[in-house]
Coordinates of C-alpha atoms in Angstrom, one line a residue:
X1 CA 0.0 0.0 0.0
X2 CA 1.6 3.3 -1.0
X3 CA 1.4 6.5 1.1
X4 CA -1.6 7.7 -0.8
X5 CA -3.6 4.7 -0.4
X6 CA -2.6 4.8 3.6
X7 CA -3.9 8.5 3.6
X8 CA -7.0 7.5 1.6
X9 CA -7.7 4.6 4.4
X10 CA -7.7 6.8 7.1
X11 CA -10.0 9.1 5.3
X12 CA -9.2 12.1 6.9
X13 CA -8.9 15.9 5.2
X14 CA -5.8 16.5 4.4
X15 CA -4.1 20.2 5.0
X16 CA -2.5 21.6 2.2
X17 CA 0.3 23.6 0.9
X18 CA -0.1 25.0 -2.4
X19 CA 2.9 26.5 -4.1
X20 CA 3.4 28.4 -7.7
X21 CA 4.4 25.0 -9.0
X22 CA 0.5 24.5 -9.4
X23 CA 0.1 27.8 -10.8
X24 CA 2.3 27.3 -13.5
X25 CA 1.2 23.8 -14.2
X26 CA -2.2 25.4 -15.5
X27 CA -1.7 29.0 -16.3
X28 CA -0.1 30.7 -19.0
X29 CA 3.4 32.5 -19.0
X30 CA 3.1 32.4 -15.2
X31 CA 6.8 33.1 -13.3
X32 CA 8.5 31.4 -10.9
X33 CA 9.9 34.1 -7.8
X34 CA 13.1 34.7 -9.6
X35 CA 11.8 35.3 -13.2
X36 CA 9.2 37.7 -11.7
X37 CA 12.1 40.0 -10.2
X38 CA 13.6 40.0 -13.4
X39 CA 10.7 41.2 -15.5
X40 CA 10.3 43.6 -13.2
X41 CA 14.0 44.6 -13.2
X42 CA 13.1 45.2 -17.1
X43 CA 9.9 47.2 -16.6
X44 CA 11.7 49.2 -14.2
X45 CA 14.4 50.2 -17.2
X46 CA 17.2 48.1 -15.3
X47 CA 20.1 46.2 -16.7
X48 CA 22.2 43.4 -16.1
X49 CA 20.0 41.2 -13.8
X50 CA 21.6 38.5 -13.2
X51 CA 24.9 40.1 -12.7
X52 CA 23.9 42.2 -9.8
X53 CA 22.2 38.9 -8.1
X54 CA 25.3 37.0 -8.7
X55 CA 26.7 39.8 -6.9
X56 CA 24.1 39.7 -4.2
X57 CA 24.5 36.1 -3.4
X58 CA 28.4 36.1 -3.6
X59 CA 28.0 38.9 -0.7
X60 CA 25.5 37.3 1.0
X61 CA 27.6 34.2 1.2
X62 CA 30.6 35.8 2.5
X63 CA 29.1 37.9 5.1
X64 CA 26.4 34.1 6.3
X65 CA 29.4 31.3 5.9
X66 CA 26.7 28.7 7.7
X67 CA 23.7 29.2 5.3
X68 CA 22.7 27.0 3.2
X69 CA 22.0 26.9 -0.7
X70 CA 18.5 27.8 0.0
X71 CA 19.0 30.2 2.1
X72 CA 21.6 31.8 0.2
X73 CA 19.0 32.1 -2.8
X74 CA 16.2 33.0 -0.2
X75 CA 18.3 36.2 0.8
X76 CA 19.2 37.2 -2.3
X77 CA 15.7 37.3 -3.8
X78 CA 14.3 39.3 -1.3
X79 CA 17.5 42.0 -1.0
X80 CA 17.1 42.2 -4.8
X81 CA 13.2 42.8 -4.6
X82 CA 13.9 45.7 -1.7
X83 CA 16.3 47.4 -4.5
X84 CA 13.9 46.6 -7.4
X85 CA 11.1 48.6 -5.5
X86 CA 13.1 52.0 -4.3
X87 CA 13.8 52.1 -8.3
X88 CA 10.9 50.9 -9.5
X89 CA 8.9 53.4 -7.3
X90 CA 10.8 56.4 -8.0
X91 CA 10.7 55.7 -12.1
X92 CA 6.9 55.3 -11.6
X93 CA 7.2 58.4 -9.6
X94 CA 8.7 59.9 -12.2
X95 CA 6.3 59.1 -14.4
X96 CA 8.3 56.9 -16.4
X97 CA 6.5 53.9 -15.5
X98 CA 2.5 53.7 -15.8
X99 CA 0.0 51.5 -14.1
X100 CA -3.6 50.8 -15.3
X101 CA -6.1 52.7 -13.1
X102 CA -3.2 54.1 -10.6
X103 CA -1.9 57.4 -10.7
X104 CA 0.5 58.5 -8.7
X105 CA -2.3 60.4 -6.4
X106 CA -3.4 56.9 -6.3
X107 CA 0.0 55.9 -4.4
X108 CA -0.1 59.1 -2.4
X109 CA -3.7 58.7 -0.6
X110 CA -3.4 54.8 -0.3
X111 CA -0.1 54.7 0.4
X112 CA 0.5 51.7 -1.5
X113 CA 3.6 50.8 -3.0
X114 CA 3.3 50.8 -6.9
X115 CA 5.6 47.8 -6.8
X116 CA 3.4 46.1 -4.9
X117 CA 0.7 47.7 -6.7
X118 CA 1.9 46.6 -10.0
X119 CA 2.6 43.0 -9.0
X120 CA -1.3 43.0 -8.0
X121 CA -2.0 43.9 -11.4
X122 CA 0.6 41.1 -13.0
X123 CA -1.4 38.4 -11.5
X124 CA -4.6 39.7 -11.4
X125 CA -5.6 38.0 -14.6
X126 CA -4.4 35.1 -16.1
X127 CA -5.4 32.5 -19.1
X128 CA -5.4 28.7 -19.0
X129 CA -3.0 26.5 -21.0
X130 CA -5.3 24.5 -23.6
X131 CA -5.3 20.8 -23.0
X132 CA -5.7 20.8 -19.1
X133 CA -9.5 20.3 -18.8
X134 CA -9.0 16.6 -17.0
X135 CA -6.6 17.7 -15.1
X136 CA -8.1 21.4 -14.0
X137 CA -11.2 19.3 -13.5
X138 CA -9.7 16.7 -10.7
X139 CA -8.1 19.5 -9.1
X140 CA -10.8 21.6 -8.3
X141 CA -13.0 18.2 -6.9
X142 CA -9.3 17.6 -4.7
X143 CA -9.6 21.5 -3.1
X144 CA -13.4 20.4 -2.3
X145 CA -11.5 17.2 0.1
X146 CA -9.2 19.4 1.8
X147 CA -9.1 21.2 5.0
X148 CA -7.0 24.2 4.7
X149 CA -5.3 25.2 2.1
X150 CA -1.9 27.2 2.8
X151 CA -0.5 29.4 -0.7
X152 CA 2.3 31.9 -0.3
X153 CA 1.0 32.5 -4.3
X154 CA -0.5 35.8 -5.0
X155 CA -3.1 34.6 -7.8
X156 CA -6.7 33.8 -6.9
X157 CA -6.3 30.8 -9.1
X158 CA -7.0 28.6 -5.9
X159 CA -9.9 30.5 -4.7
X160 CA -11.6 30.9 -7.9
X161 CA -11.0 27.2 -8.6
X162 CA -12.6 26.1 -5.5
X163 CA -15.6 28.7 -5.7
X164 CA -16.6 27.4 -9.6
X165 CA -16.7 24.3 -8.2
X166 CA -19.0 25.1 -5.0
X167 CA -22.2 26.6 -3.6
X168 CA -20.2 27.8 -0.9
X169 CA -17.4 29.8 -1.3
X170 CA -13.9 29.1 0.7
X171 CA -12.9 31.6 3.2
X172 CA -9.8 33.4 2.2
X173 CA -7.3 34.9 5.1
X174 CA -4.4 37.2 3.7
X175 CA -1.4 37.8 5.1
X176 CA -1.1 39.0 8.7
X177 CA -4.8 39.2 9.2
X178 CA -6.2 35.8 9.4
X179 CA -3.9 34.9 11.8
X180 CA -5.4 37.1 13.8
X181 CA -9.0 36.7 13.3
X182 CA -11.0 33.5 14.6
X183 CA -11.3 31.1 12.0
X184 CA -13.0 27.3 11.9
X185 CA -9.8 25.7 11.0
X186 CA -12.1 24.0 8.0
X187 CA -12.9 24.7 4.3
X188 CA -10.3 28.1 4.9
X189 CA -7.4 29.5 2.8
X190 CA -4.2 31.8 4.3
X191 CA -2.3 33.3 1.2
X192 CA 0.8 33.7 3.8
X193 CA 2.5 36.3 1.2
X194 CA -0.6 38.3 0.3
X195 CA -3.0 38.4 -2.7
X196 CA -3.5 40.6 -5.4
X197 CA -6.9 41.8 -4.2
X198 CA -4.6 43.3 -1.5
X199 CA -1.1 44.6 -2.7
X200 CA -0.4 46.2 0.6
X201 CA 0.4 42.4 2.3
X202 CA 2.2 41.0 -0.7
X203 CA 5.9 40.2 0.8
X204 CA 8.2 40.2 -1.3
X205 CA 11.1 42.7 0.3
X206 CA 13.4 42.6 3.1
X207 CA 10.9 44.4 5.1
X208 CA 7.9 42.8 4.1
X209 CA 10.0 39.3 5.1
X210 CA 11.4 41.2 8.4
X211 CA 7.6 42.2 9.6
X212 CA 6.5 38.5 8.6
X213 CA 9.5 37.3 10.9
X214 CA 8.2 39.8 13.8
X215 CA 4.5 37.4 13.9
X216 CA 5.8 34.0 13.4
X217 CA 5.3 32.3 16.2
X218 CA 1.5 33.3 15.8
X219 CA 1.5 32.3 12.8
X220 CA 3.9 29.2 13.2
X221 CA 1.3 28.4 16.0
X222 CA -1.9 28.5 13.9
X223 CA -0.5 26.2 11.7
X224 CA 1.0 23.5 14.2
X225 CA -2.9 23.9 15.5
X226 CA -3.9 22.7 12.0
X227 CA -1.2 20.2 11.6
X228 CA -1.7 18.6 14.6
X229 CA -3.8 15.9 13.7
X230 CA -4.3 16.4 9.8
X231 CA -2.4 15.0 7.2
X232 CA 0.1 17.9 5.3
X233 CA 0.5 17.5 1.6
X234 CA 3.1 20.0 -0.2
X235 CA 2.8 20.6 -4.1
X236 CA 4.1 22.7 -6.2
X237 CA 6.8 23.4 -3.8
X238 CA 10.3 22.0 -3.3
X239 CA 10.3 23.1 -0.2
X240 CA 13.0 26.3 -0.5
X241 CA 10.7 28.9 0.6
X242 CA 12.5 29.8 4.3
X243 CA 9.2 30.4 5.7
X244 CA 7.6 27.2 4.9
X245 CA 10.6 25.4 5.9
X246 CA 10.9 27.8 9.6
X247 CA 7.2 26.5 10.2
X248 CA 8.0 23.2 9.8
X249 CA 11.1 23.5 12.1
X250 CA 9.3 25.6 14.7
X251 CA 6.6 22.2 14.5
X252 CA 9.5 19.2 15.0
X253 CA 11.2 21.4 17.8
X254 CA 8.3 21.1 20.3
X255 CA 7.4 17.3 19.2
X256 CA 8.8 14.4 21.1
X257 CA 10.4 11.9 19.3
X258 CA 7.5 9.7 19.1
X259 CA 5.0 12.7 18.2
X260 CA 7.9 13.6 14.9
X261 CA 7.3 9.4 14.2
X262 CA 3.3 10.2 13.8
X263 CA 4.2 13.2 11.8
X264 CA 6.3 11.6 9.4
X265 CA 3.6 9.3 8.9
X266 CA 1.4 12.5 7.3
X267 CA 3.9 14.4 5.9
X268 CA 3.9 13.8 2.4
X269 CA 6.1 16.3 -0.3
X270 CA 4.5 16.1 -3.9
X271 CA 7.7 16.6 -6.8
X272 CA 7.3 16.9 -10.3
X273 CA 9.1 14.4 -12.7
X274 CA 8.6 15.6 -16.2
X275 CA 6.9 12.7 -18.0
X276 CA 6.7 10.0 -15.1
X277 CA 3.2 8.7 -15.3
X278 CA 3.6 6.7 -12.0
X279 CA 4.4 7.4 -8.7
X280 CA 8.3 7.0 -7.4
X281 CA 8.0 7.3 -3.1
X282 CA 11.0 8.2 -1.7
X283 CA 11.6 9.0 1.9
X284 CA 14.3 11.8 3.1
X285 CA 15.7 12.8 5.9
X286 CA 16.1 16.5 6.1
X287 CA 17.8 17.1 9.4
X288 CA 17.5 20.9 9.4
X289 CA 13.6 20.4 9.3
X290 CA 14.2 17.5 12.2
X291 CA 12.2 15.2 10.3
X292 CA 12.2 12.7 7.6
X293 CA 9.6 13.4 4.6
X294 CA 7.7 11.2 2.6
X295 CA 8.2 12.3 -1.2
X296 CA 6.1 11.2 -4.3
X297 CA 7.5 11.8 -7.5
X298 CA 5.5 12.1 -10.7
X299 CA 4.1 14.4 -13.4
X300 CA 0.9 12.2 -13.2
X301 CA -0.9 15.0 -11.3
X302 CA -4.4 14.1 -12.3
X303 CA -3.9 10.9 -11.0
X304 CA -2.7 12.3 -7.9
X305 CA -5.5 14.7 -7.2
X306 CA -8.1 12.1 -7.9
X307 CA -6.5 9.8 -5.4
X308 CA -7.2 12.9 -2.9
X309 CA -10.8 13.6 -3.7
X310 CA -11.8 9.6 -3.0
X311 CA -11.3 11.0 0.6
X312 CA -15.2 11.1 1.4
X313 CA -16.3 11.9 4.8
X314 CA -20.3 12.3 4.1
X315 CA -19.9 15.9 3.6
X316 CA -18.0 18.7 2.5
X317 CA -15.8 20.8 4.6
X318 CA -17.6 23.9 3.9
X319 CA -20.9 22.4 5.4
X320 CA -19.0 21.8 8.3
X321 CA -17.9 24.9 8.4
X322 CA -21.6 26.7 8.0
X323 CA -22.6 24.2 10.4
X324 CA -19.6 25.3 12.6
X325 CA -20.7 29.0 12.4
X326 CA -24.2 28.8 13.2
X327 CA -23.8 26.3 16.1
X328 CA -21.2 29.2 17.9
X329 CA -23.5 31.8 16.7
X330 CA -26.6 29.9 18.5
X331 CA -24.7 29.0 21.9
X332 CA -22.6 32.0 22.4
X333 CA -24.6 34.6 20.7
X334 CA -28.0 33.8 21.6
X335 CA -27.9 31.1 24.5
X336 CA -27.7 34.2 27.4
X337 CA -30.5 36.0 26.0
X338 CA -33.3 33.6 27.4
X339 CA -34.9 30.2 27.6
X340 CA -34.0 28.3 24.3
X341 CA -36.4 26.9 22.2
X342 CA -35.8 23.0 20.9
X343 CA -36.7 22.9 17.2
X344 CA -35.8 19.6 15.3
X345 CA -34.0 20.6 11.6
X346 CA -32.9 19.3 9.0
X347 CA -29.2 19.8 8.1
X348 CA -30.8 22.0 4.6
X349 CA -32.8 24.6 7.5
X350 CA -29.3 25.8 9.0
X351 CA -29.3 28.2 6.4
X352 CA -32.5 29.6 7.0
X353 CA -31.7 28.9 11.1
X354 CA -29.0 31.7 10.7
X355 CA -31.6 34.0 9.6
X356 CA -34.4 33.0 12.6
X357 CA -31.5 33.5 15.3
X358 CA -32.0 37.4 14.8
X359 CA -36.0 36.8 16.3
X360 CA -35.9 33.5 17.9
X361 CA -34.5 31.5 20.7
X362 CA -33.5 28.1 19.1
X363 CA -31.5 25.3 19.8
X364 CA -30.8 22.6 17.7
X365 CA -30.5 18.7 18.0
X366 CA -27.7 16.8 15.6
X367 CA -27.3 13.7 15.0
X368 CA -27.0 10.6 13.2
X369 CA -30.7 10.3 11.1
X370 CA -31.6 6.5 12.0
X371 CA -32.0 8.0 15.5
X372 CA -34.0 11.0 15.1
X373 CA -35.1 10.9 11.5
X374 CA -34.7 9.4 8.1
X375 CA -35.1 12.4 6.5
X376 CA -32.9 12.3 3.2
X377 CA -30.9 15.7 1.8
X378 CA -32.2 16.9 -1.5
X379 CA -29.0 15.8 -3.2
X380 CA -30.1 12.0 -2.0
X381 CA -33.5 12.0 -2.3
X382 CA -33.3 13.8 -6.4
X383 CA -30.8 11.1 -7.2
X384 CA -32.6 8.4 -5.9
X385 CA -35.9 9.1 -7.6
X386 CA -34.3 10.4 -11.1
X387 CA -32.2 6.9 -11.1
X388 CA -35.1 5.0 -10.1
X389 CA -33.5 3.3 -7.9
X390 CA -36.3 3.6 -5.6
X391 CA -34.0 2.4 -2.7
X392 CA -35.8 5.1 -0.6
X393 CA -39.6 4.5 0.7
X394 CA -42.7 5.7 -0.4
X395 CA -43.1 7.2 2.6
X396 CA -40.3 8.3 3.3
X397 CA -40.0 10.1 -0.1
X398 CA -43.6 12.0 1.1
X399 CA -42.3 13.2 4.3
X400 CA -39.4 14.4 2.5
X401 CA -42.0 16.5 0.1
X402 CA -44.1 17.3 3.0
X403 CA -41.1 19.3 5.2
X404 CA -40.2 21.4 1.9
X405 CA -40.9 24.8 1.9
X406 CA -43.5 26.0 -0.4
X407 CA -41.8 27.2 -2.8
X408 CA -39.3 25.0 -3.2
X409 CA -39.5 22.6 -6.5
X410 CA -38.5 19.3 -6.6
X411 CA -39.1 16.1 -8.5
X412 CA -42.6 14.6 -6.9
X413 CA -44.6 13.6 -9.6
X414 CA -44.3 9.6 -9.2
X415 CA -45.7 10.2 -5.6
X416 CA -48.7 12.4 -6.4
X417 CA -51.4 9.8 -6.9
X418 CA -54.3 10.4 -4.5
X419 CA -54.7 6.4 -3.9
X420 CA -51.1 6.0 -3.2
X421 CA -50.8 9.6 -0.4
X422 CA -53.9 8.5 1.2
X423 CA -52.6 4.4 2.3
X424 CA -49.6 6.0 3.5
X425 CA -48.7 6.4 7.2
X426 CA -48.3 9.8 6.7
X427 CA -50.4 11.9 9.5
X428 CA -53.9 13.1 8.1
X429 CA -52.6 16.6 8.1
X430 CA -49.3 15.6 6.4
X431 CA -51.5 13.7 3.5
X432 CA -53.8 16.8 3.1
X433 CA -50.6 19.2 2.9
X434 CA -49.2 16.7 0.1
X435 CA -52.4 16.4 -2.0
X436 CA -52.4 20.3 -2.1
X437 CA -49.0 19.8 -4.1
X438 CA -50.7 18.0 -6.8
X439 CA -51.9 20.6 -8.5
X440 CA -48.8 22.7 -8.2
X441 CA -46.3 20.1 -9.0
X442 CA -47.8 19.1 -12.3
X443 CA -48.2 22.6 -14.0
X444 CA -45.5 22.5 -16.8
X445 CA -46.1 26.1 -17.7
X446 CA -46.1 27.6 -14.3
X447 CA -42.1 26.2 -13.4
X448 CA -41.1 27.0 -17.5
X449 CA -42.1 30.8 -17.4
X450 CA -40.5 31.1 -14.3
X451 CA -37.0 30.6 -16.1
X452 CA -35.0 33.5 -16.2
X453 CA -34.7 34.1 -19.9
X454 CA -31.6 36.3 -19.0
X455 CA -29.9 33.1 -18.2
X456 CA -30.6 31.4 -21.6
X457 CA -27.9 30.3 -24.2
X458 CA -29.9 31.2 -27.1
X459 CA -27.3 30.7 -30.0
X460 CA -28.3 27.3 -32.2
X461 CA -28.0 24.5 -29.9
X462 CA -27.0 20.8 -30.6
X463 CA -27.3 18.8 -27.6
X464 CA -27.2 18.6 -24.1
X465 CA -23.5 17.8 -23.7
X466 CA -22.8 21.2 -26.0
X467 CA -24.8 23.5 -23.9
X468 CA -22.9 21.9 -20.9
X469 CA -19.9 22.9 -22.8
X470 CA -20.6 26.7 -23.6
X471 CA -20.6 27.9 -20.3
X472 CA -18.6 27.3 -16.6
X473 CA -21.6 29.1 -15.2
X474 CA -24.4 26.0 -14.7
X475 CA -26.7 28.6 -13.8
X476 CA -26.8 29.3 -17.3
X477 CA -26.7 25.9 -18.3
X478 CA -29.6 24.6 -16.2
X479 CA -31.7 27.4 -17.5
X480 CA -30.8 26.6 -21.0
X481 CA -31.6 23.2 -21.0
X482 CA -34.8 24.2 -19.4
X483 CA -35.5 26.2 -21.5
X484 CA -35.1 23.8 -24.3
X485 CA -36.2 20.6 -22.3
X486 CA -39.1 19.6 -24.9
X487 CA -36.8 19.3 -27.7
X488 CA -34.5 16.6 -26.0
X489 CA -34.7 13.0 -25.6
X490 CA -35.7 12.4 -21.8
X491 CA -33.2 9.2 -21.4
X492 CA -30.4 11.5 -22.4
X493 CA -31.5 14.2 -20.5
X494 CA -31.8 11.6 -17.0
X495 CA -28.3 10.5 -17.7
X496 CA -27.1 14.1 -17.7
X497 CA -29.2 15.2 -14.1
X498 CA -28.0 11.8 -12.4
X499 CA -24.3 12.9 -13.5
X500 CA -24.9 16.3 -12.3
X501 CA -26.6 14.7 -8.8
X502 CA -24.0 12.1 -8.1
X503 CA -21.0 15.2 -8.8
X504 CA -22.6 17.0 -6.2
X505 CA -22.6 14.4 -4.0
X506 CA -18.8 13.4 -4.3
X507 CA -18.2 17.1 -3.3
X508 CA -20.5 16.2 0.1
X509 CA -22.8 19.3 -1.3
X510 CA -26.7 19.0 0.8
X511 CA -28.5 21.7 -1.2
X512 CA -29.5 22.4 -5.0
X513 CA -29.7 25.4 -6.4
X514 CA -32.6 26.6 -7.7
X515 CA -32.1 26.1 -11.8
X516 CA -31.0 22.6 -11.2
X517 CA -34.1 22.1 -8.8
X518 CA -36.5 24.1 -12.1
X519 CA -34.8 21.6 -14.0
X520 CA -35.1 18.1 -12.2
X521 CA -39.1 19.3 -11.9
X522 CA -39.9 19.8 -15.3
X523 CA -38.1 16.6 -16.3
X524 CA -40.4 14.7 -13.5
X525 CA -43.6 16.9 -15.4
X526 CA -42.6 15.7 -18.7
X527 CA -41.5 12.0 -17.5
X528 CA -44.2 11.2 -15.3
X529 CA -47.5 14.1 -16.4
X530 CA -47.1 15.0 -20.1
X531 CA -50.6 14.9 -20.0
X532 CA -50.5 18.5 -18.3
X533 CA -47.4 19.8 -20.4

C-alpha cells in the first residue's frame, strides 16, 4: 500500500500547501519568484540582472558562511526585490513607469507601493493552458476534500477554482490578518504572502519578510494547530521557501520523538518528474527540518488529485464549516438571552436557522438520522428518484415532500397519486398538505415561465452535452436546458441530471440550487404528467 492509499484509508482531510508549481502547471506564461524579479527589473528600465544577483549572493555568502544553498537564494531574492522597489517606485514616480487605473495620487492617498501595486496587477488576470480540462477538473474536486489550504502565491487561481466548483465559497485569510481573526480551521485559505486583491500584504522585500518574521510564532502556532492531527501535503513546492521550511522546524522542535514518528507518517512532499506517469515514493531525511519526509514523484498529477478527492467523509468541509458558524453563533450569541427553544431541523434549514436566530430562541438537536429521522438531503433524495433506484420508501420520499418549503420545486410527480398519499402512514394533516401539491407540482407552464430568460444560451443549440460545454456558469446551463427541455430526448436528459446529482454528491454538497431544482421538476412533469405539459 503506497502512502496515498494509507492516507485514503484513514479518510481524513488533508491540509494543504499549495505553491506556484500548481500555478504554473495550469496557467499561461506564469513566473517562478526569480523570473518575476527579473521582469520587473526590465519594466523598471534596469540592466544586467543577473549580474547584480550573482553579486548579491556572492555577498550574501561571504558575510552568512553557515547558510545554506536555500538560504543563500532565499536572501538574495528578497535584497534584490527591496532594490527593485526603491527604483521601481521612483521611475513610476517619475512618471516613467504607468499602471492601469493608478496614478501617482493613487500611491499618495493609499499609500500603497506601486511595486506592490503593479505586481497585483501582473497576477490579477491570467489565461489557462489548452489541454488541461481533465486535469483542471480533478483538481478543483481535490480542493473540495481538503481542509485548509496554505498558498504563499498571490493569484486567486486557488480560490476561484474552488468557488466554480462550489455553492459555498472558501474563506480566504491574507497575510497578517487571518492569523489574527478566529477562524474554523475547516474549508479556509491563508495566502501567507498576500494576494493581489490586496497589494499592501504582498511580501516580497526585506521588510515585508522582516515584519513576517516579527509574527511567526503566531502564525507558526496557527498552523501547528492545524497540523496537529491532519495530514500535510506540499505541491508545487520543493520546499526552499524559508518560511515554509521555519514553520516546519518551529513544529518538529516542540514534538517528542514519538509525536515527529506520527508526523512523518502524514507528511507527504508532492515533486514533479517531467513525463513519469507513476508514482516514485522516496523517503528523506532532512535534518534541518528534524524530520524525515515522505516524497512522491510524478508528473501524473491528475492521478494524484483524484487519489485525494476519494477522501469522502459524508460531507464537505464547507458544510462543516456553516454548520460550525451557526452552532457558535446559537450557543454563544443567543444562549444568554433567554430560555432556548428545541426545534428539530434538517441539516438543509441551518441556512434559514441563521436568519431566525436574529427573532428567535432556538437550539438545535444533531445527529445521526436513523436516531432521530430518516429524512434524506435533496441531493439524496433527487438522485434516488431520477435513477429509479427507488432504494428510498414511499413514505419516506412523502415526508421528504411534506417538510419542503412552499416554494421549493423538486421532482414529486411519481408520488402524487391520490390512492397512493392516502394508504400511507403519513399523518392526516401531512397527506392533506401533500395532495395540495398536486396541482402545483404538475403545472409545466407555471415552473417553465418562471426561467429566467436572462440566463438562456440562445445561439443554435445541438445537444445537451454542447450546452454543458458553452458555459462554466451552470446557472446558465440549467436554464438553458430548461429552456429547451421539450426538444430533448428524456433518457439522455436523465443520464445528464444523475451525473450532475451524483457530482454534487462526491463534493459532500446537501443543497440544490434553484435552476437545477427548475430543471429536475420539469423533467419529473414531462417524464411522469405529459398529459399536463
Amino acid at each position: 500500500m503506497d502512502i496515498l492509499d494509507k492516507l485514503i484509508q484513514k479518510n481524513e482531510f488533508p491540509v494543504v500547501f499549495i505553491g506556484a508549481g500548481i500555478s504554473k502547471r495550469f496557467l499561461n506564461n506564469f513566473p517562478d519568484w526569480t523570473s518575476l524579479l527579473e521582469e520587473f527589473w526590465k519594466q523598471a528600465g534596469l540592466t544586467n540582472f543577473y549580474g547584480e544577483l550573482n553579486n548579491l549572493r556572492d555577498q550574501i555568502k561571504n558575510d552568512n558562511g553557515n547558510y545554506t544553498e536555500k538560504e543563500i537564494e532565499h536572501f538574495s531574492n528578497i535584497r534584490i526585490g527591496s532594490i527593485l522597489e526603491d527604483h521601481f517606485n521612483r521611475s513610476f514616480n517619475n512618471e516613467t513607469i504607468e499602471i492601469n487605473g493608478f496614478t501617482t495620487k493613487n500611491a499618495y492617498e493609499t499609500k500603497i507601493s506601486p511595486f506592490k501595486k503593479a505586481i497585483s496587477e501582473r497576477f490579477k488576470y491570467y489565461s489557462l493552458k489548452e489541454g488541461v480540462d481533465k486535469e483542471l477538473s480533478a483538481f478543483k474536486k481535490m480542493l473540495m476534500k481538503t481542509q485548509i489550504i496554505l498558498t504563499t502565491n498571490y493569484d486567486e487561481f486557488i480560490e476561484r477554482s474552488y468557488d466554480e466548483n462550489s455553492s459555498y465559497k472558501i474563506k480566504k485569510y491574507i497575510g497578517q490578518k487571518g492569523f489574527f481573526q478566529e477562524t474554523y480551521g475547516i474549508a479556509e485559505l491563508y495566502k501567507l504572502h498576500g494576494c493581489v486583491t490586496s497589494p499592501s500584504d504582498i511580501v516580497i522585500t526585506e521588510k515585508d519578510y522582516e515584519k513576517f518574521d516579527k509574527n511567526s510564532v503566531l502564525i507558526s502556532a496557527k498552523i501547528i494547530s492545524m497540523m496537529m492531527y491532519s495530514p500535510i501535503i506540499f505541491m508545487g513546492y520543493s520546499l526552499t521557501d524559508i518560511n515554509v521550511r521555519n514553520i516546519i522546524k518551529e513544529f518538529t522542535r516542540s514534538l517528542t520523538d514519538h509525536e515527529i514518528q506520527i508526523l512523518e507518517e502524514r507528511l507527504i512532499l508532492i515533486e514533479r518528474e517531467e513525463g513519469r506517469r507513476n508514482f516514485i515514493e522516496e523517503v528523506i531525511n532532512d535534518k534541518d527540518l528534524g524530520c524525515k519526509l515522505k516524497v512522491i514523484k510524478t508528473d501524473n498529477f491528475q492521478l494524484l488529485f483524484e487519489k485525494i478527492s476519494s477522501i469522502n467523509q459524508g460531507i464537505a468541509p464547507t458544510e462543516v464549516r456553516k454548520y460550525q458558524h451557526v452552532i457558535k453563533k446559537l450557543i454563544i450569541d443567543r444562549g444568554k438571552k433567554g430560555t432556548l427553544n428545541s426545534v428539530l431541523l434538517s441539516p438543509e434549514e441551518l441556512d434559514s436557522l441563521e436568519a431566525n436566530l436574529q427573532t428567535k430562541n432556538i437550539t438545535v438537536a444533531l445527529g445521526d438520522a436513523k436516531y432521530i429521522f430518516q429524512i434524506p438531503d435533496i441531493i439524496t433524495y433527487a438522485l434516488d428518484y431520477i435513477s429509479d433506484k427507488d432504494e428510498i420508501s414511499t413514505d419516506i420520499r412523502m415526508r421528504f415532500a411534506v417538510n419542503q418549503n412552499g416554494n421549493a420545486r423538486f421532482p414529486i410527480n411519481k408520488l402524487l397519486n391520490e390512492h397512493l398519499i392516502n394508504s400511507s402512514s403519513l399523518h392526516a394533516s401531512e397527506k392533506e398538505k401533500l395532495l395540495g401539491k398536486i396541482e402545483k407540482f404538475s403545472n409545466f407552464d407555471l415552473h417553465y415561465n418562471s426561467i429566467n430568460l436572462s440566463s438562456v444560451i440562445t445561439r443554435k443549440l445541438l445537444g445537451i452535452e454542447e450546452i454543458n460545454k458553452l458555459d462554466n456558469k451552470k446557472t446558465k446551463v440549467y436554464e438553458t436546458l430548461s429552456y429547451h427541455i421539450k426538444e430533448f430526448n428524456l433518457d439522455h436528459l436523465r443520464d445528464y441530471l444523475i451525473k450532475e446529482l451524483e457530482d454534487l454528491k462526491e463534493k459532500g454538497e446537501i443543497k440544490i440550487s434553484t435552476e437545477l431544482r427548475r430543471l429536475l421538476l420539469l423533467y419529473d412533469i414531462l417524464k411522469y404528467k405529459r398529459s399536463n405539459a
